[in-house]
PDB file of C-alpha atoms in Angstrom:
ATOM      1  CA  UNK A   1    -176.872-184.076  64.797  1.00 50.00           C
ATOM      2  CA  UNK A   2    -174.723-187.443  64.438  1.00 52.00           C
ATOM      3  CA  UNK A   3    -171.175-187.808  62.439  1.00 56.00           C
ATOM      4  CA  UNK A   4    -172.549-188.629  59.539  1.00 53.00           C
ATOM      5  CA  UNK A   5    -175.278-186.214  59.334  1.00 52.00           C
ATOM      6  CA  UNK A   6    -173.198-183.530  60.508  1.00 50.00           C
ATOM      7  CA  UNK A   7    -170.066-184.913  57.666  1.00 54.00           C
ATOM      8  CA  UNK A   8    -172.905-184.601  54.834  1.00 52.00           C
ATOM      9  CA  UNK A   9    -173.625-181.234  55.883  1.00 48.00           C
ATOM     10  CA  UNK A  10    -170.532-180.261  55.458  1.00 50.00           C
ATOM     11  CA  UNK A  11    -169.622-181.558  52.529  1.00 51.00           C
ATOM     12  CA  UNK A  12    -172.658-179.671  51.163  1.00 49.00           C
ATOM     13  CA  UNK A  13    -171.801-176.943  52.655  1.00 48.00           C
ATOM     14  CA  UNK A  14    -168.345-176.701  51.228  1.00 47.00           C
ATOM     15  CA  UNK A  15    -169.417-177.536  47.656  1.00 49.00           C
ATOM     16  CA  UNK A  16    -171.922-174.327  47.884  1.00 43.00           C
ATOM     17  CA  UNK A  17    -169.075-172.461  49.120  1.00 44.00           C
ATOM     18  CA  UNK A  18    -167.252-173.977  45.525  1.00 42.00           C
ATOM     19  CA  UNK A  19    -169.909-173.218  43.461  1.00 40.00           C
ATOM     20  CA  UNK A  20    -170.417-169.356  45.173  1.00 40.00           C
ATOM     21  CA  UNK A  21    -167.196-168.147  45.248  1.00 42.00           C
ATOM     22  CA  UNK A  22    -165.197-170.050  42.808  1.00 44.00           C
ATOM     23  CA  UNK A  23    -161.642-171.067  43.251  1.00 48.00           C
ATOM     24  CA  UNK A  24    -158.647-169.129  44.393  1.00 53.00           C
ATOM     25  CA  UNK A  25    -159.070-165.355  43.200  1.00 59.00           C
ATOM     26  CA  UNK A  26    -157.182-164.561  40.025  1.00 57.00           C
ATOM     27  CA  UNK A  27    -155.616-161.192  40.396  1.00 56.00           C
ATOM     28  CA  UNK A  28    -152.026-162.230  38.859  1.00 47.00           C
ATOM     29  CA  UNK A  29    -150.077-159.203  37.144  1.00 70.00           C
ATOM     30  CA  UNK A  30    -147.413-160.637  36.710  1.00 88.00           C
ATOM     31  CA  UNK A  31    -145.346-164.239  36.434  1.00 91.00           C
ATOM     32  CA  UNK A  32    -142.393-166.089  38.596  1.00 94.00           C
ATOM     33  CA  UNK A  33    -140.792-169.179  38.257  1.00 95.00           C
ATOM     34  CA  UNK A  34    -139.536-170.965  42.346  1.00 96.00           C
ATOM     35  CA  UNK A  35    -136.493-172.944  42.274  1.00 95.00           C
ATOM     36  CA  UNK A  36    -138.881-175.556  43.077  1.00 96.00           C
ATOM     37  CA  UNK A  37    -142.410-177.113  42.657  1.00 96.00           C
ATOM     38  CA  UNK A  38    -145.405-177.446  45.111  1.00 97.00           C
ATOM     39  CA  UNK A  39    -147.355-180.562  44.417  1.00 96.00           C
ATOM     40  CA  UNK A  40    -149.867-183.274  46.003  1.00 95.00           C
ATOM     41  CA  UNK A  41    -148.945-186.668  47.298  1.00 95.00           C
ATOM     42  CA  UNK A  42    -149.843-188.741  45.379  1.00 93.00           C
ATOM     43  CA  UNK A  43    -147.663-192.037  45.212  1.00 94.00           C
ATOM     44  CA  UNK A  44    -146.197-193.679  48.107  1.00 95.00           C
ATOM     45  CA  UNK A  45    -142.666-192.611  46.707  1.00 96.00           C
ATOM     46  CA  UNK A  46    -143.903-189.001  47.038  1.00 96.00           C
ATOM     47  CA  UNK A  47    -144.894-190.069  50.768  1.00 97.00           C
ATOM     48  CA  UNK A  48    -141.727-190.942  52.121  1.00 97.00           C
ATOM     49  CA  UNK A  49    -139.899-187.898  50.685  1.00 97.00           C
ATOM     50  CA  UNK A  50    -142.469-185.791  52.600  1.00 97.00           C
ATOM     51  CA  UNK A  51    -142.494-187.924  55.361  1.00 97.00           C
ATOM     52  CA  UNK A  52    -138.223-187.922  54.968  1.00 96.00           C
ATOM     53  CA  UNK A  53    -138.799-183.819  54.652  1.00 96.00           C
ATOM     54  CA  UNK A  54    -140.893-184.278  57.827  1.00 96.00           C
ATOM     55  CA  UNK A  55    -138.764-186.273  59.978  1.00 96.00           C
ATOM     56  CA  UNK A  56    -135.550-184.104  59.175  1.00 94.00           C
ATOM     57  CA  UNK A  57    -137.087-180.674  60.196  1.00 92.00           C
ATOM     58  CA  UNK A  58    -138.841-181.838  63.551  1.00 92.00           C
ATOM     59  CA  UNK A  59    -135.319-183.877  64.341  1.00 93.00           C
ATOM     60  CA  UNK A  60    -133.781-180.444  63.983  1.00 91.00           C
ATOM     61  CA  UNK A  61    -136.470-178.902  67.418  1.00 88.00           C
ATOM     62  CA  UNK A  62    -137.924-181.387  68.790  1.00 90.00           C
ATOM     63  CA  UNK A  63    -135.882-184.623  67.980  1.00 92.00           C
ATOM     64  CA  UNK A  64    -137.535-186.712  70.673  1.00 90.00           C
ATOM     65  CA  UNK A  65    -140.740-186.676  68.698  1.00 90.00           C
ATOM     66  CA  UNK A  66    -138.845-186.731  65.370  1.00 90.00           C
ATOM     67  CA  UNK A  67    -138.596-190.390  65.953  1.00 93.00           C
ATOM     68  CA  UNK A  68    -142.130-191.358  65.573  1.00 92.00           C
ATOM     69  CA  UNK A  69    -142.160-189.138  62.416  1.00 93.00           C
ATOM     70  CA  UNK A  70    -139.898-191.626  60.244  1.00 94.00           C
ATOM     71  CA  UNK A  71    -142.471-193.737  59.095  1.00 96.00           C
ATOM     72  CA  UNK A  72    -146.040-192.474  57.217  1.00 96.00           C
ATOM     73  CA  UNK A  73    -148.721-192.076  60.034  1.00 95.00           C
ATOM     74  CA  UNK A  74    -152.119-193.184  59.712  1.00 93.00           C
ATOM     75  CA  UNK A  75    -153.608-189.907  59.520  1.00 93.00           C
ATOM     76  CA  UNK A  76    -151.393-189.371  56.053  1.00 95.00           C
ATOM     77  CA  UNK A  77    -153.671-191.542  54.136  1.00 92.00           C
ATOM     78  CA  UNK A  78    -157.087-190.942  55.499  1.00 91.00           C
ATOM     79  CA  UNK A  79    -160.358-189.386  53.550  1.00 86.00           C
ATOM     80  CA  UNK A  80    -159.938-185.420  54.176  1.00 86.00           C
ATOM     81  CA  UNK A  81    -156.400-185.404  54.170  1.00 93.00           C
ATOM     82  CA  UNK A  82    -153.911-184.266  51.468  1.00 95.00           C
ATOM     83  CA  UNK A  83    -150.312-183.317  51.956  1.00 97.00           C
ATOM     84  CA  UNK A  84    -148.299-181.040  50.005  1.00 97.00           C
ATOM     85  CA  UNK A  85    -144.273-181.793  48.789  1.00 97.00           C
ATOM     86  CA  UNK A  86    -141.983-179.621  47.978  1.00 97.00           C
ATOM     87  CA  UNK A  87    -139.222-180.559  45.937  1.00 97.00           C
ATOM     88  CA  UNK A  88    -136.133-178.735  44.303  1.00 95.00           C
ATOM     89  CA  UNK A  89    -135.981-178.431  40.797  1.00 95.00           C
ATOM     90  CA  UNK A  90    -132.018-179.236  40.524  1.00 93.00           C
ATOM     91  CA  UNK A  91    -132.262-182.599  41.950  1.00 94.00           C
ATOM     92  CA  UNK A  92    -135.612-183.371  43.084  1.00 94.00           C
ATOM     93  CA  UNK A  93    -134.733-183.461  46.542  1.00 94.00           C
ATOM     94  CA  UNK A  94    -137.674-182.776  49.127  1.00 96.00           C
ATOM     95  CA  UNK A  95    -137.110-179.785  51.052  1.00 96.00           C
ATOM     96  CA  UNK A  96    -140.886-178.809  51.959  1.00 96.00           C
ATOM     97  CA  UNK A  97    -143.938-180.501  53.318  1.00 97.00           C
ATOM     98  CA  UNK A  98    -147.314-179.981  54.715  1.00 97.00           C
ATOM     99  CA  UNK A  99    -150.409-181.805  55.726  1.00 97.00           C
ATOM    100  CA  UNK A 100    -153.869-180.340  55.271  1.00 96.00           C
ATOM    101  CA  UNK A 101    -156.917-182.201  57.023  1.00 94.00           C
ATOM    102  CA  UNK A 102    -160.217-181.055  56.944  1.00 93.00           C
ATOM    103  CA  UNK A 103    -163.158-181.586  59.652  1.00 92.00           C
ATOM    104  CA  UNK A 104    -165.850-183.025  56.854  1.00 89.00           C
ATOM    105  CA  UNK A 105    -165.272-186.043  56.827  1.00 86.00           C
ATOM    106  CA  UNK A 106    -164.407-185.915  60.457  1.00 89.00           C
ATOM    107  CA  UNK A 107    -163.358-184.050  63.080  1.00 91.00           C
ATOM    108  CA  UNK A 108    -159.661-182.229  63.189  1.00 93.00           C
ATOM    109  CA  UNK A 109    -156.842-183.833  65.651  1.00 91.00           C
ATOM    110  CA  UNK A 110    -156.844-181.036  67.548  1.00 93.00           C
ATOM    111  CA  UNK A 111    -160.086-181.465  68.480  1.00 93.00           C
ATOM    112  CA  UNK A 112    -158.884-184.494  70.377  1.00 92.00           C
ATOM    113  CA  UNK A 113    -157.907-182.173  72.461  1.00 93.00           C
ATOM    114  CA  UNK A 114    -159.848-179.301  72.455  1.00 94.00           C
ATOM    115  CA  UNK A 115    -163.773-178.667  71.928  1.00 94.00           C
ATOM    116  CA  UNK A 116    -163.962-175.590  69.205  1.00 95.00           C
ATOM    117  CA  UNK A 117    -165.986-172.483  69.883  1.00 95.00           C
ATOM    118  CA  UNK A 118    -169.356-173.342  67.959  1.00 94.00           C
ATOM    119  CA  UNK A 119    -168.755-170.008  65.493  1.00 94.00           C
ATOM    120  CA  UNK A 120    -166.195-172.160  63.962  1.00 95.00           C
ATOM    121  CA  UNK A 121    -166.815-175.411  64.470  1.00 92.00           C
ATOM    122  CA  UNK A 122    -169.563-174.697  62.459  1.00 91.00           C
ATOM    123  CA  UNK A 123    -167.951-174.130  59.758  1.00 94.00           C
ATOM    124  CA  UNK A 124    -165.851-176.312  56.767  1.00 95.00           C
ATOM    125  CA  UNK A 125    -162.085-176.102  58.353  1.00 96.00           C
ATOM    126  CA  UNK A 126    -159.221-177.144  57.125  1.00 96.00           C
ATOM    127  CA  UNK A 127    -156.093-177.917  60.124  1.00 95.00           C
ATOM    128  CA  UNK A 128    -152.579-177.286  58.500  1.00 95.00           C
ATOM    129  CA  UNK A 129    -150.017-180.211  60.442  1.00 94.00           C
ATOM    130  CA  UNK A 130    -147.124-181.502  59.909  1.00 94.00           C
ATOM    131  CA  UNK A 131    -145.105-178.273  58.880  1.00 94.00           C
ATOM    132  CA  UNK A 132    -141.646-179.041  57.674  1.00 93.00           C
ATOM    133  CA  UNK A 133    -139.324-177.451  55.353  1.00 94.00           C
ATOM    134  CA  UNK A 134    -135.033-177.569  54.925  1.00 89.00           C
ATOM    135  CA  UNK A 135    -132.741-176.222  56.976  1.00 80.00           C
ATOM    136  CA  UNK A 136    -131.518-174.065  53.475  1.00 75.00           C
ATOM    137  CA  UNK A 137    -132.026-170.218  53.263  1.00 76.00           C
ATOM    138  CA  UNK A 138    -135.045-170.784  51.109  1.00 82.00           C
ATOM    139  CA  UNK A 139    -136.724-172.056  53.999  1.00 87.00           C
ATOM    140  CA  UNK A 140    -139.053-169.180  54.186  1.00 91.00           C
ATOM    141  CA  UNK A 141    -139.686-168.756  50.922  1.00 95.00           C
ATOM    142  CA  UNK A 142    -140.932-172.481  50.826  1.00 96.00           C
ATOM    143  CA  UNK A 143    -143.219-172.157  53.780  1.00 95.00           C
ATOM    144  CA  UNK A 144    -144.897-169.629  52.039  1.00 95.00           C
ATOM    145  CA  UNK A 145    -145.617-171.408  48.728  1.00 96.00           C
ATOM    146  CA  UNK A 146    -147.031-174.091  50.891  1.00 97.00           C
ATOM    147  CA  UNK A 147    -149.434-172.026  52.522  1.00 95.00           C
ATOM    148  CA  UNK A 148    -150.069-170.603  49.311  1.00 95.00           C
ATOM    149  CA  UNK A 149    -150.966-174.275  47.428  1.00 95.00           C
ATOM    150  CA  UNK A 150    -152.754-174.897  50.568  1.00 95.00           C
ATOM    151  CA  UNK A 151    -154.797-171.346  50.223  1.00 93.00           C
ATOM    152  CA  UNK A 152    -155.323-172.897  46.681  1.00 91.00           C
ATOM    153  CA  UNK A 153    -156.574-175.993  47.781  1.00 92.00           C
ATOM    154  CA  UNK A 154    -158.765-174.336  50.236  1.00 92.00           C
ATOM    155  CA  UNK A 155    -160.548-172.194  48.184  1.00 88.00           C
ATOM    156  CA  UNK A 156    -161.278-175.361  45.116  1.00 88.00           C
ATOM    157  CA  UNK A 157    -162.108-177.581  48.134  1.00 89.00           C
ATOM    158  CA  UNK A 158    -164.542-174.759  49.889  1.00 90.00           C
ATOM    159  CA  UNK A 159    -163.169-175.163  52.743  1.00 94.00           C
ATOM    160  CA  UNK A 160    -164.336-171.635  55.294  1.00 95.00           C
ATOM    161  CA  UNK A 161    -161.201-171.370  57.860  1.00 96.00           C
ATOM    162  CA  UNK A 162    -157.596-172.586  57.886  1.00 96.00           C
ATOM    163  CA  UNK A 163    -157.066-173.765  61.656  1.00 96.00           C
ATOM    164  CA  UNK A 164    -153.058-174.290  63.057  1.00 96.00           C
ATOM    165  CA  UNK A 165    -151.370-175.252  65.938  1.00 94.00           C
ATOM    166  CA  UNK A 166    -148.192-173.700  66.897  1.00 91.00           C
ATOM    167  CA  UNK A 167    -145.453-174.385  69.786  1.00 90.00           C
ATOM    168  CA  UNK A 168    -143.407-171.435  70.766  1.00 89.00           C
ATOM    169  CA  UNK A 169    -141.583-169.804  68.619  1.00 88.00           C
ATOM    170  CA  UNK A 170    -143.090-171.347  65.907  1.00 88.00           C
ATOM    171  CA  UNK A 171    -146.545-169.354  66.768  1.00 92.00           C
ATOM    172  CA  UNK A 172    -144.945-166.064  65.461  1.00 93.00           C
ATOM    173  CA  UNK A 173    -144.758-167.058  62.220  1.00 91.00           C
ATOM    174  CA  UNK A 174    -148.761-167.664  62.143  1.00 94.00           C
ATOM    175  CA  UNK A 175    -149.132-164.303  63.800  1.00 95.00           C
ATOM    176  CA  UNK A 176    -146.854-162.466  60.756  1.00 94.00           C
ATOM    177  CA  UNK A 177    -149.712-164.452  58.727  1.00 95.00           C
ATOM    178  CA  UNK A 178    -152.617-162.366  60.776  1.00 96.00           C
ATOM    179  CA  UNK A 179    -153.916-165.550  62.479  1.00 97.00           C
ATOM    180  CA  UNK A 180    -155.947-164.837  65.220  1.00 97.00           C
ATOM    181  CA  UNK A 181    -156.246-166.592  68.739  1.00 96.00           C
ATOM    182  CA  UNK A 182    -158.820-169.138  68.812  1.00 96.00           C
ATOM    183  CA  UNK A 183    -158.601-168.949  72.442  1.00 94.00           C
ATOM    184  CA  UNK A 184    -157.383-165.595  73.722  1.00 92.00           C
ATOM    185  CA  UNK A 185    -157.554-166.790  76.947  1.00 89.00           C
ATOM    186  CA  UNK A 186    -156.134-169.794  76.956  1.00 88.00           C
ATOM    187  CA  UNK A 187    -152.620-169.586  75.957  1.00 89.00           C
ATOM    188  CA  UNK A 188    -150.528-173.033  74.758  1.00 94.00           C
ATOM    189  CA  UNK A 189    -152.995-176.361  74.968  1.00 92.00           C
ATOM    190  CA  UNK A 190    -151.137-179.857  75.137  1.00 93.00           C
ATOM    191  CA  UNK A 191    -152.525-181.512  72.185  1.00 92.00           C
ATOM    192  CA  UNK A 192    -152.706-185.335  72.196  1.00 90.00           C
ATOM    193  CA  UNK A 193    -151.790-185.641  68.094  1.00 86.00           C
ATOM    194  CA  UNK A 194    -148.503-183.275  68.933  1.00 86.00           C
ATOM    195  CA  UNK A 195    -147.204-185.886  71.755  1.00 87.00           C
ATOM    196  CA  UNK A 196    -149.064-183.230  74.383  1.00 90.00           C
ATOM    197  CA  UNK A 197    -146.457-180.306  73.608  1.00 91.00           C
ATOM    198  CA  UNK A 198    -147.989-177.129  74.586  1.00 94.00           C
ATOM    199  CA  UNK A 199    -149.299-175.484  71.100  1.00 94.00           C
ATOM    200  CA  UNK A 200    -151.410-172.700  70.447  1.00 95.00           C
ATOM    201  CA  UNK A 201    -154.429-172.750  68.435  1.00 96.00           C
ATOM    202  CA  UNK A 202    -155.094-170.105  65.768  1.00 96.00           C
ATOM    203  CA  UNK A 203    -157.398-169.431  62.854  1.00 97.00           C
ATOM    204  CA  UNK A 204    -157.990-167.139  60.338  1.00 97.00           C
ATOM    205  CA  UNK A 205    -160.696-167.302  57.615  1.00 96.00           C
ATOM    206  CA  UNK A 206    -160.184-167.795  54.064  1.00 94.00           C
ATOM    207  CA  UNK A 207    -162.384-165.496  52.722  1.00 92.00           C
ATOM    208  CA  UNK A 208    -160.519-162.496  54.381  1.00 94.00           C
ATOM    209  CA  UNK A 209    -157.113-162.820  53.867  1.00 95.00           C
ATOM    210  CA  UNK A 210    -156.768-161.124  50.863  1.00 94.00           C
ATOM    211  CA  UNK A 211    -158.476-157.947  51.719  1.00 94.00           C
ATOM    212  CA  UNK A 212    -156.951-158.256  55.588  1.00 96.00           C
ATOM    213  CA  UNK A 213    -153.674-158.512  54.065  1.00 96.00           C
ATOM    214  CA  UNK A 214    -154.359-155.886  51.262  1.00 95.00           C
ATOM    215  CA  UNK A 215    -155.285-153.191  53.966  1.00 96.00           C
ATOM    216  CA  UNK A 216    -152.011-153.788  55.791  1.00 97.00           C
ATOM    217  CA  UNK A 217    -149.774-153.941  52.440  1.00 97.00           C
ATOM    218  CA  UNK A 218    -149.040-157.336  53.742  1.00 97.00           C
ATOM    219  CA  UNK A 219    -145.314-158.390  52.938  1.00 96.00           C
ATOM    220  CA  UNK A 220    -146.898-161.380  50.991  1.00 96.00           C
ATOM    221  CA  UNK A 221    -149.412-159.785  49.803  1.00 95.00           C
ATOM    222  CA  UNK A 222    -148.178-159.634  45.555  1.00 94.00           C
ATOM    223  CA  UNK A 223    -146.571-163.252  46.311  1.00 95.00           C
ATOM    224  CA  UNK A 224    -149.977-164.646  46.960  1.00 94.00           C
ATOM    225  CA  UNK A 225    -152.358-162.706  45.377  1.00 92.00           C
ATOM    226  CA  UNK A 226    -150.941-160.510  42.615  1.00 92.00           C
ATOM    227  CA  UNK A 227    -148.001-163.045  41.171  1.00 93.00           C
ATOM    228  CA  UNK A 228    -149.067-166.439  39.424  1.00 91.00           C
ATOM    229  CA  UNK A 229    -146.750-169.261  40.003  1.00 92.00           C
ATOM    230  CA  UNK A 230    -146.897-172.131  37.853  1.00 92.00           C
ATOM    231  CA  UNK A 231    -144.655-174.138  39.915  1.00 95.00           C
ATOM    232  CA  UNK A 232    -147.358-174.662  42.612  1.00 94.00           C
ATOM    233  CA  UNK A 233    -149.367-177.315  40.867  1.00 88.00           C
ATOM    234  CA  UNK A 234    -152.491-177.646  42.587  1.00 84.00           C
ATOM    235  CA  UNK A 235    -156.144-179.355  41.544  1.00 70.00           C
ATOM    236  CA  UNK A 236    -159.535-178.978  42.530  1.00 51.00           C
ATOM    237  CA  UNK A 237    -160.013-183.640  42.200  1.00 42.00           C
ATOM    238  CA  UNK A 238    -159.515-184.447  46.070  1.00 37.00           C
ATOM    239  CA  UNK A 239    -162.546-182.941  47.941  1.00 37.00           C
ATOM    240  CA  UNK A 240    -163.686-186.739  48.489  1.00 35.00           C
ATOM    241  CA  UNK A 241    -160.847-188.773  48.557  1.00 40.00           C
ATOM    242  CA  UNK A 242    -157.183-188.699  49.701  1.00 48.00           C
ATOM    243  CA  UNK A 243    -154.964-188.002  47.090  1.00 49.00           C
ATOM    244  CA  UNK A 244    -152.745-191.080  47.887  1.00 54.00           C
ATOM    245  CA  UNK A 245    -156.334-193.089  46.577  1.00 52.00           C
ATOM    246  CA  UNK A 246    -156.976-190.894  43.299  1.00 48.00           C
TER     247      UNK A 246
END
């Protein structure tokens, strides 16, 4: 099957996985306001505070790599891509950002440096990058409502299995999320898109978190699925097009 073939496939596959199992599951007992919002880029003012957001939390581990991270990248405003901002509702600062890609309109940037087991390559992904939130003791707290809007996303967009890369230590925190090893076996990969720092690739699908995580009383557990947040403002428009273009 070619890349377009296999990108219309896809696509069709991911709107059937819409129209089946509808968006993100509403099982909300109760309401809580964040000190801050989750939204889409979608202005090139909105950009550079992600890409500020961005370039101030890699400068903080791995500032040698920081410094190609100052500007927008090319990836940031490609079809398939939408990244998420953070910002504080006392001054409007960024202090949390997140890209999300997905493989149909082509394929991930990991795969640049890896070929995918064919049980989920198969399938609609979507490849979380770019992680960056404040130094700040909200810092957790933030990563999860950006996993969250992009668990939103994922389920509006149809989109099967959330896909990450993480260096050490940064791994741990996908494996408190009950990512699995993509490749047991294989340990940390040098991936071209990460400047060839050793990462390791993990998945989990999106279908199963919430009874994986219900099973376990997961810690986040009620913040994802049993609390509704009104502050993560998240839309079902962008399956097509980048955001930035809407």
């Amino acid at each position: 099957m070619n890349d377009l073939s296999l990108s219309a496939t896809r696509r069709a596959h991911a709107e059937t996985n819409v129209q089946l199992h509808g968006v993100f599951p509403e099982y909300a007992m109760k309401e809580e306001k964040l000190p801050f919002t989750v939204k889409l880029v979608h202005n090139d003012d909105e950009l550079q505070k992600a890409v500020d957001i961005r370039h101030a939390a890699y400068q903080r581990h791995v500032p040698v790599f920081a410094e190609k991270l100052k500007t927008p990248e090319p990836t940031d405003k490609e079809a398939g891509v939408i990244i998420l901002l953070a910002e504080s509702k006392l001054d409007g600062s960024p202090i949390g950002t997140m890209r999300l890609q997905t493989n149909i309109d082509k394929p991930l940037p990991l795969e640049q440096s890896v070929t995918l087991p064919d049980w989920l390559a198969s399938r609609t992904l979507g490849e979380a990058t770019r992680l960056g939130v404040s130094g700040s003791q909200a810092g957790r707290l933030v990563t999860a409502a950006l996993f969250k809007a992009g668990l939103h996303y994922c389920f509006q967009t149809g989109i099967e299995w959330i896909v990450v890369a993480g260096r050490s230590p940064i791994d741990r925190q996908y494996e408190r999320l009950m990512f699995d090893d993509v490749f047991p076996n294989l340990g940390y990969v040098p991936l071209k898109h990460a400047n060839n720092m050793p990462h390791r690739i993990m998945s989990i699908e999106i279908g199963q978190i919430e009874p994986r995580w219900g099973r376990v009383n997961h810690p986040l557990y009620n913040f994802f699925f049993r609390t509704f947040h009104e502050d993560i403002r998240i839309n079902n428009n962008f399956l097509v097009r980048n955001a930035l273009e809407a």
